[in-house]
């Protein structure tokens, strides 16, 4: 890292300019930073981000196919297989024949999965407050609305 002659680090000045010019780059870097924080938090809780999201959706909407989980949560299908395998091995979810289509399976949350999800959810508000501490509550609401719009929520 470049330094001045008195050995203090030079404050970066180019990236803020780049981010102002290229919203896509700024959003990618912000997303990567938040993803790293979410992964670290999830790891400390003993439940991966993908696992948490699957349990959350199953608790909210009931049994789903892996394809539906993959599409709704925007998790690659091959990754979804391993997420469901891990949840099933841990006893947090199970695969059962889909009663509406006997050719497919539905993933169902177990009682242990509901308990584990409840435990994981307890730490989320503090994690979000810490991760987004540089934003006011109004700015967080704005960011949520804008991201929802970008991601096609409600369309």
GROMACS .gro file of C-alpha atoms in nm:
model
  155
    1UNK     CA    1   0.000   0.000   0.000
    2UNK     CA    2   0.146   0.341  -0.089
    3UNK     CA    3   0.255   0.556   0.202
    4UNK     CA    4   0.353   0.914   0.256
    5UNK     CA    5   0.708   0.999   0.364
    6UNK     CA    6   0.602   0.997   0.731
    7UNK     CA    7   0.471   0.637   0.693
    8UNK     CA    8   0.100   0.714   0.734
    9UNK     CA    9  -0.112   0.524   0.480
   10UNK     CA   10  -0.252   0.730   0.197
   11UNK     CA   11  -0.629   0.735   0.203
   12UNK     CA   12  -0.772   0.576  -0.113
   13UNK     CA   13  -0.932   0.834  -0.337
   14UNK     CA   14  -1.005   0.652  -0.661
   15UNK     CA   15  -1.264   0.396  -0.550
   16UNK     CA   16  -1.518   0.653  -0.424
   17UNK     CA   17  -1.492   0.822  -0.764
   18UNK     CA   18  -1.533   0.489  -0.944
   19UNK     CA   19  -1.832   0.397  -0.728
   20UNK     CA   20  -1.996   0.732  -0.805
   21UNK     CA   21  -1.945   0.676  -1.178
   22UNK     CA   22  -2.034   0.304  -1.183
   23UNK     CA   23  -2.334   0.216  -0.970
   24UNK     CA   24  -2.300  -0.146  -1.080
   25UNK     CA   25  -1.948  -0.170  -0.938
   26UNK     CA   26  -2.048   0.000  -0.614
   27UNK     CA   27  -2.344  -0.235  -0.570
   28UNK     CA   28  -2.131  -0.542  -0.645
   29UNK     CA   29  -1.868  -0.439  -0.389
   30UNK     CA   30  -2.130  -0.352  -0.126
   31UNK     CA   31  -2.305  -0.682  -0.192
   32UNK     CA   32  -1.979  -0.877  -0.157
   33UNK     CA   33  -1.903  -0.700   0.170
   34UNK     CA   34  -2.248  -0.773   0.315
   35UNK     CA   35  -2.229  -1.134   0.190
   36UNK     CA   36  -1.897  -1.185   0.371
   37UNK     CA   37  -2.048  -1.042   0.690
   38UNK     CA   38  -2.358  -1.264   0.655
   39UNK     CA   39  -2.146  -1.574   0.595
   40UNK     CA   40  -1.931  -1.498   0.900
   41UNK     CA   41  -2.239  -1.436   1.114
   42UNK     CA   42  -2.411  -1.751   0.989
   43UNK     CA   43  -2.095  -1.954   1.049
   44UNK     CA   44  -2.078  -1.831   1.405
   45UNK     CA   45  -2.442  -1.937   1.448
   46UNK     CA   46  -2.372  -2.282   1.302
   47UNK     CA   47  -2.626  -2.247   1.023
   48UNK     CA   48  -2.522  -2.142   0.672
   49UNK     CA   49  -2.697  -1.851   0.499
   50UNK     CA   50  -2.857  -2.083   0.244
   51UNK     CA   51  -2.971  -2.322   0.516
   52UNK     CA   52  -3.120  -2.035   0.714
   53UNK     CA   53  -3.307  -1.906   0.409
   54UNK     CA   54  -3.446  -2.250   0.322
   55UNK     CA   55  -3.568  -2.307   0.678
   56UNK     CA   56  -3.720  -1.958   0.685
   57UNK     CA   57  -3.910  -2.016   0.360
   58UNK     CA   58  -4.027  -2.363   0.462
   59UNK     CA   59  -4.154  -2.226   0.794
   60UNK     CA   60  -4.335  -1.943   0.612
   61UNK     CA   61  -4.492  -2.126   0.317
   62UNK     CA   62  -4.483  -2.495   0.401
   63UNK     CA   63  -4.338  -2.786   0.205
   64UNK     CA   64  -4.177  -2.697  -0.129
   65UNK     CA   65  -3.989  -2.868  -0.405
   66UNK     CA   66  -3.617  -2.803  -0.427
   67UNK     CA   67  -3.685  -2.635  -0.761
   68UNK     CA   68  -3.929  -2.392  -0.601
   69UNK     CA   69  -3.685  -2.321  -0.317
   70UNK     CA   70  -3.407  -2.264  -0.569
   71UNK     CA   71  -3.614  -2.027  -0.783
   72UNK     CA   72  -3.767  -1.830  -0.497
   73UNK     CA   73  -3.446  -1.793  -0.296
   74UNK     CA   74  -3.231  -1.743  -0.607
   75UNK     CA   75  -2.993  -2.021  -0.509
   76UNK     CA   76  -2.838  -2.228  -0.788
   77UNK     CA   77  -3.009  -2.570  -0.819
   78UNK     CA   78  -2.686  -2.764  -0.766
   79UNK     CA   79  -2.616  -2.565  -0.449
   80UNK     CA   80  -2.974  -2.621  -0.332
   81UNK     CA   81  -2.922  -2.998  -0.346
   82UNK     CA   82  -2.630  -2.975  -0.103
   83UNK     CA   83  -2.815  -2.728   0.122
   84UNK     CA   84  -3.110  -2.968   0.148
   85UNK     CA   85  -2.876  -3.265   0.196
   86UNK     CA   86  -2.707  -3.085   0.486
   87UNK     CA   87  -3.041  -2.986   0.642
   88UNK     CA   88  -3.169  -3.342   0.610
   89UNK     CA   89  -2.850  -3.490   0.760
   90UNK     CA   90  -2.883  -3.251   1.055
   91UNK     CA   91  -3.249  -3.347   1.105
   92UNK     CA   92  -3.368  -2.992   1.035
   93UNK     CA   93  -3.562  -3.079   0.719
   94UNK     CA   94  -3.680  -3.390   0.540
   95UNK     CA   95  -3.771  -3.482   0.186
   96UNK     CA   96  -4.106  -3.650   0.133
   97UNK     CA   97  -4.297  -3.755  -0.176
   98UNK     CA   98  -4.498  -3.460  -0.301
   99UNK     CA   99  -4.864  -3.561  -0.254
  100UNK     CA  100  -4.963  -3.348  -0.558
  101UNK     CA  101  -4.695  -3.499  -0.784
  102UNK     CA  102  -4.564  -3.841  -0.681
  103UNK     CA  103  -4.268  -3.800  -0.921
  104UNK     CA  104  -4.122  -3.519  -0.712
  105UNK     CA  105  -4.022  -3.457  -0.354
  106UNK     CA  106  -4.125  -3.181  -0.118
  107UNK     CA  107  -3.882  -3.048   0.140
  108UNK     CA  108  -4.043  -3.007   0.482
  109UNK     CA  109  -3.910  -2.836   0.793
  110UNK     CA  110  -3.893  -3.055   1.105
  111UNK     CA  111  -3.967  -2.952   1.463
  112UNK     CA  112  -3.589  -2.942   1.520
  113UNK     CA  113  -3.560  -2.718   1.215
  114UNK     CA  114  -3.823  -2.480   1.353
  115UNK     CA  115  -3.637  -2.462   1.684
  116UNK     CA  116  -3.301  -2.406   1.511
  117UNK     CA  117  -3.454  -2.136   1.291
  118UNK     CA  118  -3.601  -1.957   1.594
  119UNK     CA  119  -3.259  -1.959   1.763
  120UNK     CA  120  -3.088  -1.825   1.451
  121UNK     CA  121  -3.352  -1.555   1.399
  122UNK     CA  122  -3.288  -1.411   1.747
  123UNK     CA  123  -2.947  -1.278   1.643
  124UNK     CA  124  -3.054  -1.125   1.310
  125UNK     CA  125  -3.167  -0.780   1.434
  126UNK     CA  126  -2.833  -0.716   1.608
  127UNK     CA  127  -2.644  -0.844   1.303
  128UNK     CA  128  -2.838  -0.609   1.072
  129UNK     CA  129  -2.789  -0.314   1.307
  130UNK     CA  130  -2.415  -0.379   1.315
  131UNK     CA  131  -2.382  -0.439   0.941
  132UNK     CA  132  -2.584  -0.134   0.839
  133UNK     CA  133  -2.482   0.097   1.124
  134UNK     CA  134  -2.364   0.367   0.881
  135UNK     CA  135  -2.722   0.405   0.753
  136UNK     CA  136  -3.007   0.573   0.936
  137UNK     CA  137  -3.332   0.377   0.976
  138UNK     CA  138  -3.485   0.589   0.699
  139UNK     CA  139  -3.190   0.512   0.470
  140UNK     CA  140  -3.221   0.140   0.547
  141UNK     CA  141  -3.590   0.156   0.455
  142UNK     CA  142  -3.500   0.336   0.131
  143UNK     CA  143  -3.232   0.080   0.051
  144UNK     CA  144  -3.476  -0.204   0.117
  145UNK     CA  145  -3.733  -0.046  -0.117
  146UNK     CA  146  -3.477   0.021  -0.389
  147UNK     CA  147  -3.331  -0.330  -0.374
  148UNK     CA  148  -3.681  -0.476  -0.384
  149UNK     CA  149  -3.746  -0.274  -0.697
  150UNK     CA  150  -3.419  -0.387  -0.856
  151UNK     CA  151  -3.491  -0.750  -0.770
  152UNK     CA  152  -3.842  -0.731  -0.909
  153UNK     CA  153  -4.035  -0.766  -0.583
  154UNK     CA  154  -4.403  -0.743  -0.641
  155UNK     CA  155  -4.377  -0.804  -1.016
   0.00000   0.00000   0.00000
